[in-house]
mmCIF file of C-alpha atoms in Angstrom:
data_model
loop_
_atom_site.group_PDB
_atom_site.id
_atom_site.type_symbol
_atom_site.label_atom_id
_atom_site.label_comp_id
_atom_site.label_asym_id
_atom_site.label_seq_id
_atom_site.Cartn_x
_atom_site.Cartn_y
_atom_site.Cartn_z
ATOM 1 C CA UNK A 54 -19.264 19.276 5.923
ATOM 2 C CA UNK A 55 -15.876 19.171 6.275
ATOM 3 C CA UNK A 56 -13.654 18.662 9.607
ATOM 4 C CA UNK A 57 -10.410 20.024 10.753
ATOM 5 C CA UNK A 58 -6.697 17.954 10.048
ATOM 6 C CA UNK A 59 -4.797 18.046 12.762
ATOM 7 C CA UNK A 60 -1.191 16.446 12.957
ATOM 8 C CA UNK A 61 0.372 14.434 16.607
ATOM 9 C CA UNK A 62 3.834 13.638 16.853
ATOM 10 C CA UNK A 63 4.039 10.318 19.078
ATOM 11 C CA UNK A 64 7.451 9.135 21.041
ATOM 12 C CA UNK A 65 9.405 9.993 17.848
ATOM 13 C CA UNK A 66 8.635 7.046 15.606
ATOM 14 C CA UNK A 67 5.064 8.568 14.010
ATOM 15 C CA UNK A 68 2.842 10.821 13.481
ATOM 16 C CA UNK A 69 -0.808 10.675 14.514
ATOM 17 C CA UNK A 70 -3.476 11.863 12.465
ATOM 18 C CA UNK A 71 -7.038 13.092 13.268
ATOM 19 C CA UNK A 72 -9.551 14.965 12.301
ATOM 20 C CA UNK A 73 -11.251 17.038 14.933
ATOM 21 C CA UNK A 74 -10.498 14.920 18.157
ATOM 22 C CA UNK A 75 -11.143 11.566 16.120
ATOM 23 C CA UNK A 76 -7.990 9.519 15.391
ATOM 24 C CA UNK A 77 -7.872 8.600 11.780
ATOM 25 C CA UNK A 78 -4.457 7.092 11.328
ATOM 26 C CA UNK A 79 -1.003 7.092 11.980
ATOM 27 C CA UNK A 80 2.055 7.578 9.984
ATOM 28 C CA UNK A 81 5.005 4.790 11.915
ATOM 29 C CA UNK A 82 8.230 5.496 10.180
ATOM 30 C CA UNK A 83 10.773 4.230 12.720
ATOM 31 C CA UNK A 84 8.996 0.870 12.233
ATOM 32 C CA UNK A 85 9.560 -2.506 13.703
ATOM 33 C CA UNK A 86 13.179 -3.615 13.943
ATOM 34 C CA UNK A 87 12.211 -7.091 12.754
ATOM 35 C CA UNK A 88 14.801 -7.656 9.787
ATOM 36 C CA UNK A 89 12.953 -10.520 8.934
ATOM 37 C CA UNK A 90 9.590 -8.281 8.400
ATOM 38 C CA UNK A 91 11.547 -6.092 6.292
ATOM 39 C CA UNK A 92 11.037 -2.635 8.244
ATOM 40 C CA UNK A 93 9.419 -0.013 6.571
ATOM 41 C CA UNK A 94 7.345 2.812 7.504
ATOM 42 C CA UNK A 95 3.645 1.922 7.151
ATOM 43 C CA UNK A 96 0.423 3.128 7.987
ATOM 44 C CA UNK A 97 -1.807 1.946 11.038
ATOM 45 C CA UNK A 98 -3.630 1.942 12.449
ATOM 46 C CA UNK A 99 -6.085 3.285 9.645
ATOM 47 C CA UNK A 100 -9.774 4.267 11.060
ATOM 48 C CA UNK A 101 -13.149 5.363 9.464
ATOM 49 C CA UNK A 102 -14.611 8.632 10.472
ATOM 50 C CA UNK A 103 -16.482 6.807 12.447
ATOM 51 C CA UNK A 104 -13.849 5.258 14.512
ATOM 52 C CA UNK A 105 -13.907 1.963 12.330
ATOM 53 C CA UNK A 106 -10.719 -0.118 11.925
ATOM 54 C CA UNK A 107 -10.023 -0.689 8.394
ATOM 55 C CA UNK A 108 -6.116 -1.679 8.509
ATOM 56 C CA UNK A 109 -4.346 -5.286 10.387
ATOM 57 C CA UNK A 110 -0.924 -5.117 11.930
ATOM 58 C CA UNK A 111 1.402 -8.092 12.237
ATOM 59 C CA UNK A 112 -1.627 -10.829 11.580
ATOM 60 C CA UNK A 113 -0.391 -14.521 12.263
ATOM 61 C CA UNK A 114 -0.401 -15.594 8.655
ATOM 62 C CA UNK A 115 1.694 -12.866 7.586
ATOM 63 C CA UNK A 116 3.511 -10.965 10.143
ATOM 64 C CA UNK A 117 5.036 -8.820 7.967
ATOM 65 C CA UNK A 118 1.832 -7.289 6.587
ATOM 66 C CA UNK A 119 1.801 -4.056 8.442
ATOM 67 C CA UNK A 120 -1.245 -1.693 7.357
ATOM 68 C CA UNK A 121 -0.794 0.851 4.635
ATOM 69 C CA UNK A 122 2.664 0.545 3.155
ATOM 70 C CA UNK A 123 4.948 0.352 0.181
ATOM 71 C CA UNK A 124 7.054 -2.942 -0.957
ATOM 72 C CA UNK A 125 8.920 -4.601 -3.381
ATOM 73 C CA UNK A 126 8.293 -8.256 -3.282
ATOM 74 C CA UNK A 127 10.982 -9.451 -6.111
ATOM 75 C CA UNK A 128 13.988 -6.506 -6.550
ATOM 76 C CA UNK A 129 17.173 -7.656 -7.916
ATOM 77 C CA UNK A 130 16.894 -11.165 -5.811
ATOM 78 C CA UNK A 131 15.978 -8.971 -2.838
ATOM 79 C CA UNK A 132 12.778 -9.032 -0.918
ATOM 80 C CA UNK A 133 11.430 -5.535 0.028
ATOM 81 C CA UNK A 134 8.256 -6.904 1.264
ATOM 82 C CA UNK A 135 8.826 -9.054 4.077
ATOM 83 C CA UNK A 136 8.801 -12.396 5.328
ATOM 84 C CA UNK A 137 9.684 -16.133 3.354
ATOM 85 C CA UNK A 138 11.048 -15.643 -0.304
ATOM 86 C CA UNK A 139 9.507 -17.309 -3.048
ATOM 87 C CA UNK A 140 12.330 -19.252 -5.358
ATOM 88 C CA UNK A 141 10.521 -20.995 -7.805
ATOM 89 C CA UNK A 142 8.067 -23.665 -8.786
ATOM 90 C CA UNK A 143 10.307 -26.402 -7.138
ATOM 91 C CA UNK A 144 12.054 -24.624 -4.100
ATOM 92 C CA UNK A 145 8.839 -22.467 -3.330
ATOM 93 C CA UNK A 146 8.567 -20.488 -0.235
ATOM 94 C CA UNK A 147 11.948 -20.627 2.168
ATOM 95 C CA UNK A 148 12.965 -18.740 5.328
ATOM 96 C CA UNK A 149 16.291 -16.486 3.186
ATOM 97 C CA UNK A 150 17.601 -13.562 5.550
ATOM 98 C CA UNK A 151 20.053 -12.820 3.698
ATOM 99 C CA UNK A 152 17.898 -11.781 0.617
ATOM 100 C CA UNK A 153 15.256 -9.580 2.887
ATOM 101 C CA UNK A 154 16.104 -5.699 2.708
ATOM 102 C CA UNK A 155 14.944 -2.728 4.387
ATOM 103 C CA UNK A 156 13.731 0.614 3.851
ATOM 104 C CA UNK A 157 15.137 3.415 5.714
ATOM 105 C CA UNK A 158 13.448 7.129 6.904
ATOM 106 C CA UNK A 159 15.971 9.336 5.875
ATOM 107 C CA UNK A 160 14.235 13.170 6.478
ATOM 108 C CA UNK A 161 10.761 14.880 6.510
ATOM 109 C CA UNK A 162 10.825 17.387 4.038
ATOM 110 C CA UNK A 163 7.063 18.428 4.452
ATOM 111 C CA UNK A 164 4.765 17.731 7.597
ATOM 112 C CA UNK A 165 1.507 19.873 7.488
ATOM 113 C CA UNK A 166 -1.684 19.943 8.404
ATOM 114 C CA UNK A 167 -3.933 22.491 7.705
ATOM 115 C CA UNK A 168 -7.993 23.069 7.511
ATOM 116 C CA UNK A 169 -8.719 19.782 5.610
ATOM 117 C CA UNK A 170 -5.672 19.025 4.301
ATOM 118 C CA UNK A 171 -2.696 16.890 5.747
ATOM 119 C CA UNK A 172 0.879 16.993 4.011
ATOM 120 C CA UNK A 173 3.549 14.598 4.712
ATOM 121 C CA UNK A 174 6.984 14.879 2.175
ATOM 122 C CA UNK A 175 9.588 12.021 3.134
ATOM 123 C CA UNK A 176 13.043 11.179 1.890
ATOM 124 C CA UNK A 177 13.667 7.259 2.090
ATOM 125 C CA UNK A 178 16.330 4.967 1.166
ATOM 126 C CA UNK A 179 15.779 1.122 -0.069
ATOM 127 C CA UNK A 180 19.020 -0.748 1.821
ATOM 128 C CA UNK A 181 19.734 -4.498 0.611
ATOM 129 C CA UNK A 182 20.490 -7.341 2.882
ATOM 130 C CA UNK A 183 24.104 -5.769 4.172
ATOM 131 C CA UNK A 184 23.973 -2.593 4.043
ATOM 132 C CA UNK A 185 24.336 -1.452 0.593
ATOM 133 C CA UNK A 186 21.648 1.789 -0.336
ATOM 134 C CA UNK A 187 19.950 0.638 -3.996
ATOM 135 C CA UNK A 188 17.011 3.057 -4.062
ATOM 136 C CA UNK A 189 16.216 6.686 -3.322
ATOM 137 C CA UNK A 190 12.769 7.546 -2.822
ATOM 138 C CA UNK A 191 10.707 10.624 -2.293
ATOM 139 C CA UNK A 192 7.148 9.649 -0.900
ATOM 140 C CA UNK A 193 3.951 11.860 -1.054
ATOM 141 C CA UNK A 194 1.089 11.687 1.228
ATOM 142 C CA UNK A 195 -2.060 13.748 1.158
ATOM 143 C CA UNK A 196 -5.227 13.206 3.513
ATOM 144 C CA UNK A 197 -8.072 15.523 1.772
ATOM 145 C CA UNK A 198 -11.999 15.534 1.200
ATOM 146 C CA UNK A 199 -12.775 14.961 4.419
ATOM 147 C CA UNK A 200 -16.356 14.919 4.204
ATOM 148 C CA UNK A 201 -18.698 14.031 7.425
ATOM 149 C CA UNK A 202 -21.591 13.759 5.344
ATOM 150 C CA UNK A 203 -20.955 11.015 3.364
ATOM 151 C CA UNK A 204 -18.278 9.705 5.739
ATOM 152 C CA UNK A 205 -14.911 9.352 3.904
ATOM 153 C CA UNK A 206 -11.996 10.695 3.251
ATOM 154 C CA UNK A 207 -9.518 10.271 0.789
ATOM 155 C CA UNK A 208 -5.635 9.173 1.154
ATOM 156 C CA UNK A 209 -3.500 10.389 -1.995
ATOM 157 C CA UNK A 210 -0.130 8.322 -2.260
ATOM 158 C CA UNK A 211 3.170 9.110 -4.816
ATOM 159 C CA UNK A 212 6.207 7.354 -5.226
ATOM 160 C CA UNK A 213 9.416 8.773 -7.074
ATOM 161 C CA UNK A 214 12.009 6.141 -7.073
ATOM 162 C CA UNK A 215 16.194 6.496 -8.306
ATOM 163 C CA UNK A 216 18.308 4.004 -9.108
ATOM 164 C CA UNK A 217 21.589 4.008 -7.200
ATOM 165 C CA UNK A 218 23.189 1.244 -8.375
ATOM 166 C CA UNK A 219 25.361 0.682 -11.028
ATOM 167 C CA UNK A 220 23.580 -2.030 -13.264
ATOM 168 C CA UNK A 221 19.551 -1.979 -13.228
ATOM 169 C CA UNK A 222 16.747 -2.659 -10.821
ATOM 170 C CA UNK A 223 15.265 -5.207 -12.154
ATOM 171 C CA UNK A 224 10.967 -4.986 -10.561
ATOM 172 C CA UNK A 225 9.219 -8.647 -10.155
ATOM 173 C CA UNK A 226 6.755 -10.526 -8.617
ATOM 174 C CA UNK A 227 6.385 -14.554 -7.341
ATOM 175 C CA UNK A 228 4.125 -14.581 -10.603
ATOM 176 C CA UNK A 229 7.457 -13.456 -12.502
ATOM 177 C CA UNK A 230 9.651 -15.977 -10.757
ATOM 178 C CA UNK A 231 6.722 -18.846 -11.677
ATOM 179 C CA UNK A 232 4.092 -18.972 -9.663
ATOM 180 C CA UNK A 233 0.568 -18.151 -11.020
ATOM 181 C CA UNK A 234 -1.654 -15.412 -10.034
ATOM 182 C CA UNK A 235 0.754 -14.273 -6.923
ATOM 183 C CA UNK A 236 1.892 -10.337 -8.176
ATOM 184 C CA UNK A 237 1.943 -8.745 -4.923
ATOM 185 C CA UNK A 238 4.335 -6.261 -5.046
ATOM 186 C CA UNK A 239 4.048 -2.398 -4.529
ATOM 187 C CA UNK A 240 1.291 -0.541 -2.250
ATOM 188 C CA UNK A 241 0.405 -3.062 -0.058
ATOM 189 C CA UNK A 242 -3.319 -2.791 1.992
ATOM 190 C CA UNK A 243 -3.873 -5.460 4.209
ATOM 191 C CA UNK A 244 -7.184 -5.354 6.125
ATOM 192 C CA UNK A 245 -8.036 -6.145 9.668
ATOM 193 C CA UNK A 246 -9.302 -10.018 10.144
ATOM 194 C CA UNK A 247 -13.409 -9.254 9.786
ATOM 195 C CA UNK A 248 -12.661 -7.937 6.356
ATOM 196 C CA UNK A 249 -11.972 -11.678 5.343
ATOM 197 C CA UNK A 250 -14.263 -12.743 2.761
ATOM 198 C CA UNK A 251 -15.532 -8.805 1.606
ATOM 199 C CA UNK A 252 -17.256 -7.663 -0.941
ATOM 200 C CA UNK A 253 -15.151 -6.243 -4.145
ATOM 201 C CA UNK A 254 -16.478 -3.864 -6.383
ATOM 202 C CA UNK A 255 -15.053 -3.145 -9.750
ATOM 203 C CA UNK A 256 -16.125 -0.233 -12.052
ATOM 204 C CA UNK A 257 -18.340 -3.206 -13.496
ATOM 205 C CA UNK A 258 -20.315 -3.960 -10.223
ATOM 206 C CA UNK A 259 -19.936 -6.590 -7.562
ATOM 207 C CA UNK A 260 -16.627 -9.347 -8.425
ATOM 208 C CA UNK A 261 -14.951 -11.789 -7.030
ATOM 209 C CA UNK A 262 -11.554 -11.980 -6.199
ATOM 210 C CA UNK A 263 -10.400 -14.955 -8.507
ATOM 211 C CA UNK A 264 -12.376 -12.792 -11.130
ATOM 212 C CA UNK A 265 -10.991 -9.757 -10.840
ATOM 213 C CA UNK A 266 -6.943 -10.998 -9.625
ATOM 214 C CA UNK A 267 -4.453 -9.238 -12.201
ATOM 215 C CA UNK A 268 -6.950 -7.288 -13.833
ATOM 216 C CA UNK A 269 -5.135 -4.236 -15.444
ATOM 217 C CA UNK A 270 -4.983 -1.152 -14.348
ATOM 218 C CA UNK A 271 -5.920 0.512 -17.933
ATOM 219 C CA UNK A 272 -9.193 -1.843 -17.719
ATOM 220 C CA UNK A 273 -9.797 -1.105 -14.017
ATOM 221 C CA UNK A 274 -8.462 2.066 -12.890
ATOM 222 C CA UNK A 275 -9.975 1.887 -9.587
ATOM 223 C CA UNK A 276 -11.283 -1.114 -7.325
ATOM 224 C CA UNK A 277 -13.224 -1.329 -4.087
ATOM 225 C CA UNK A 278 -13.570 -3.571 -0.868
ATOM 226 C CA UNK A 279 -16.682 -3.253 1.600
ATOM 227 C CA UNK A 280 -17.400 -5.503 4.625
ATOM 228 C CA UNK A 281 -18.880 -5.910 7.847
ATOM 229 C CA UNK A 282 -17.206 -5.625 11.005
ATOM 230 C CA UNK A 283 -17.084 -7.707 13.932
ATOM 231 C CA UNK A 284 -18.126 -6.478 17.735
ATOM 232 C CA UNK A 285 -20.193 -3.485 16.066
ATOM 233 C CA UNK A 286 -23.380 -3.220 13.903
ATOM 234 C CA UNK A 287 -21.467 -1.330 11.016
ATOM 235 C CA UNK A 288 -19.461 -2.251 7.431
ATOM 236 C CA UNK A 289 -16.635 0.231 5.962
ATOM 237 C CA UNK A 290 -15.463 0.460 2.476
ATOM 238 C CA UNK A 291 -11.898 0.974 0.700
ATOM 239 C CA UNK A 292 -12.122 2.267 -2.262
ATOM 240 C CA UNK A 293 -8.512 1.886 -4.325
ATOM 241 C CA UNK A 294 -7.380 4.116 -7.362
ATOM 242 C CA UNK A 295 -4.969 4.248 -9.923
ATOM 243 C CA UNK A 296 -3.939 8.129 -10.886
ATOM 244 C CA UNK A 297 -4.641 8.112 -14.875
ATOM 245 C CA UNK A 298 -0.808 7.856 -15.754
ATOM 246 C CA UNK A 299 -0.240 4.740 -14.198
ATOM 247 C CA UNK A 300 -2.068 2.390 -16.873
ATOM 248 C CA UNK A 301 -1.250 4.708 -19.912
ATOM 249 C CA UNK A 302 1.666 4.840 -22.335
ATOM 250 C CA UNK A 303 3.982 6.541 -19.899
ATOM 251 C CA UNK A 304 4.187 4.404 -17.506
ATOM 252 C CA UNK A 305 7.626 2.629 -16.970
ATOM 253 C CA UNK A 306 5.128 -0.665 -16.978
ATOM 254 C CA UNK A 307 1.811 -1.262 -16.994
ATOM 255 C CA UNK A 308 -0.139 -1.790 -13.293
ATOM 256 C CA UNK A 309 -2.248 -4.447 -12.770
ATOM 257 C CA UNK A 310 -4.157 -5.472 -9.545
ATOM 258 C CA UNK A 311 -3.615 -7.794 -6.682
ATOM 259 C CA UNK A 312 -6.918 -8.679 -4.433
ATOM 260 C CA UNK A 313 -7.670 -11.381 -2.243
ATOM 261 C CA UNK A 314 -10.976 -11.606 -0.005
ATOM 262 C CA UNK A 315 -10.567 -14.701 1.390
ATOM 263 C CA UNK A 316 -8.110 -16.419 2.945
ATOM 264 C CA UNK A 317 -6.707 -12.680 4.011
ATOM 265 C CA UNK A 318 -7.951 -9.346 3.256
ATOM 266 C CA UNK A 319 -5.951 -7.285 0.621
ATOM 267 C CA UNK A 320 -5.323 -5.352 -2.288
ATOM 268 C CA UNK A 321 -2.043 -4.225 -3.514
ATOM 269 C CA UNK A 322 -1.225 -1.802 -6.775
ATOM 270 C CA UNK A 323 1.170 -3.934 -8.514
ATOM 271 C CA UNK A 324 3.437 -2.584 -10.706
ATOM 272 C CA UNK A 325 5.169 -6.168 -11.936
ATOM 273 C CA UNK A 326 2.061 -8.510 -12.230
ATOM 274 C CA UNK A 327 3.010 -10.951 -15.203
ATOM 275 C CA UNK A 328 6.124 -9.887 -16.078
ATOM 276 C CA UNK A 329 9.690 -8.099 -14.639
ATOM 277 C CA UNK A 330 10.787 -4.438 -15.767
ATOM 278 C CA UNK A 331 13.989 -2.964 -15.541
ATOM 279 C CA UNK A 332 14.894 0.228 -14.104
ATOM 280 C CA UNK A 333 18.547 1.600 -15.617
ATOM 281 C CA UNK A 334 21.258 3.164 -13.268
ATOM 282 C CA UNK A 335 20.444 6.830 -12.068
ATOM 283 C CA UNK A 336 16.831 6.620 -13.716
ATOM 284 C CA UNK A 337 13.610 7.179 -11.815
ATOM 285 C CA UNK A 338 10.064 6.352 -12.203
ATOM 286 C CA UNK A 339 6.825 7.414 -10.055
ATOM 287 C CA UNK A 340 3.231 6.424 -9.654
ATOM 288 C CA UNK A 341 0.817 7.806 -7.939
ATOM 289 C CA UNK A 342 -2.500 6.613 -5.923
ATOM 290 C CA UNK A 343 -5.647 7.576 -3.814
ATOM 291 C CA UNK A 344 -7.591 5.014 -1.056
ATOM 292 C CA UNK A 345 -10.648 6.580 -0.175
ATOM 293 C CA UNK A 346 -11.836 5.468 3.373
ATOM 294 C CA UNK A 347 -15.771 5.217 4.536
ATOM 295 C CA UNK A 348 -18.074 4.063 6.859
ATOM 296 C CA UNK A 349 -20.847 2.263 5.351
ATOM 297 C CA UNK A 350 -21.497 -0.295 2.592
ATOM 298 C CA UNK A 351 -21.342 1.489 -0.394
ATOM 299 C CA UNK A 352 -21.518 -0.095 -3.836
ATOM 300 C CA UNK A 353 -19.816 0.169 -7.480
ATOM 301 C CA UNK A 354 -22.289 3.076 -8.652
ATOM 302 C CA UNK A 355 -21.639 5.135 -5.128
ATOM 303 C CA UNK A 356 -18.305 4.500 -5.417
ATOM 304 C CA UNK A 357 -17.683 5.749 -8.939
ATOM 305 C CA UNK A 358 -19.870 8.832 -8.648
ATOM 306 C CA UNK A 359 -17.331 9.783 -5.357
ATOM 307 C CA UNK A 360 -14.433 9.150 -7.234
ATOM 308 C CA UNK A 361 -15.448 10.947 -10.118
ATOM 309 C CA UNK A 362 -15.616 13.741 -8.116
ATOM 310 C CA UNK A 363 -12.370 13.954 -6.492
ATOM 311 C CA UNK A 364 -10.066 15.344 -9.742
ATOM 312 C CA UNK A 365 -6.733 14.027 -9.959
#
């Protein structure tokens, strides 16, 4: 069965979500004014059908982790990401304003929801430390197979980003600038603080973290994350997928994946694991990906018999 999308507008800085009555998440793009957390819009809070939280906000390891969003951890020397830059093996992480950017909501081309389907079309622009506009993006988001019987739903996410400066965007990650098995960069998840220490699945079966930390993308095209959660006798499970493209010869560079189940909850799609790629003056390049949400521990076979049957 199948439940109704409806669409809130909040105070003017987000949109609300829900299907039925049931909040399922909420779209903030006038976000925090915190340069130093490097605003951006962002999903959260991000619920289950069943009401479950599955997405932290501002936790006090990482205050810049907000939810669902998009980043840029190593850009040209600028930090689209948030919080302390990492400079190297010796300097490691420092406290660098000046090298922390923002991204900006420029327009909604496309805000719709309909039956089981929610549409959101955004214009953004990436804005260095200063002022100066480096990157034009148009963002996708889909909310679709809503499905009350097995309890999920699935989140479809696409990037198309545009050079604006005049010499190249050059993508990176603290792994790139030296420091081993950190490649966070791109769409970010960070989960609420009972998801520390969940279960990931890989297309293989049950992993660990260490194991499966800059796997690729062409090996893995789609990870998940199950775990309990606290005050309520119930566990929820991400499931986190690459769209075919983005590990095959196309690509501007391949994806690999960032995960981490202990000491904080999170998986990002990163698009500059191990090394940095360079994007030229007035090019573009996109990506797309899909987060299914559900209540319930579900494991690798359950997982890749669902996303088998969502096509692409």
């Amino acid at each position: 069965m199948t439940a109704r999308l409806t669409t809130v507008h909040t105070l003017g800085d987000r949109i609300d979500v829900r299907a039925g009555e049931a909040p399922l998440l909420s779209y903030v793009y006038r976000p925090d004014p915190d340069a130093f957390e490097a605003p951006k819009p962002y999903f959260h809070p991000v619920r289950t059908l069943a009401g479950r939280l599955v997405s932290g906000y501002r936790p006090n390891d990482h205050r810049w982790h907000k939810g669902l969003q998009m980043t840029a951890s190593h850009l040209s020397g600028q930090n689209f990401w948030g919080g302390v830059c990492y400079l190297g093996p010796e300097r490691g992480y420092e406290r660098v304003p000046e090298r922390v950017g923002s991204m900006r909501h420029d327009a909604f081309t496309t805000v719709a929801g309909a039956d089981d389907r929610f549409e959101l079309g955004e214009r953004l622009t990436w804005v260095a430390y200063g002022g100066e506009e480096w990157a034009a993006e148009e963002r996708g988001v889909t909310v679709h197979s809503v499905d009350t019987e097995s309890g999920s739903y699935a989140l479809d996410w696409s990037i198309r980003l545009t050079n604006l400066r005049a010499e190249p965007l050059r993508f990176g990650s603290p792994t790139t600038a030296g420091r081993e098995m950190a490649g966070y960069t791109g769409l970010q998840w960070r989960g609420p603080r009972d998801f520390t220490g969940g279960q990931v699945l890989t297309p293989d079966g049950p992993a660990t973290d260490e194991a499966t930390m800059g796997t690729a993308a062409a090996d893995a095209p789609w990870l998940g994350f199950t775990a309990e959660h606290d005050d309520v006798d119930a566990h929820s499970t991400l499931l986190f997928a690459h769209a075919p493209e983005n590990g095959g010869p196309d690509a501007i560079h391949p994806s690999h994946w960032f995960v981490r189940s202990t000491p904080i909850p999170s998986v990002a799609f990163s698009w500059a694991f191990f090394e940095e790629f360079a994007l030229p003056p007035g090019e573009s390049f996109a990506y797309r990906y899909r987060i299914v949400v559900a209540d319930g521990a579900w494991d690798h076979e359950r997982a890749a018999a669902h996303l088998a049957g969502l096509p692409w």
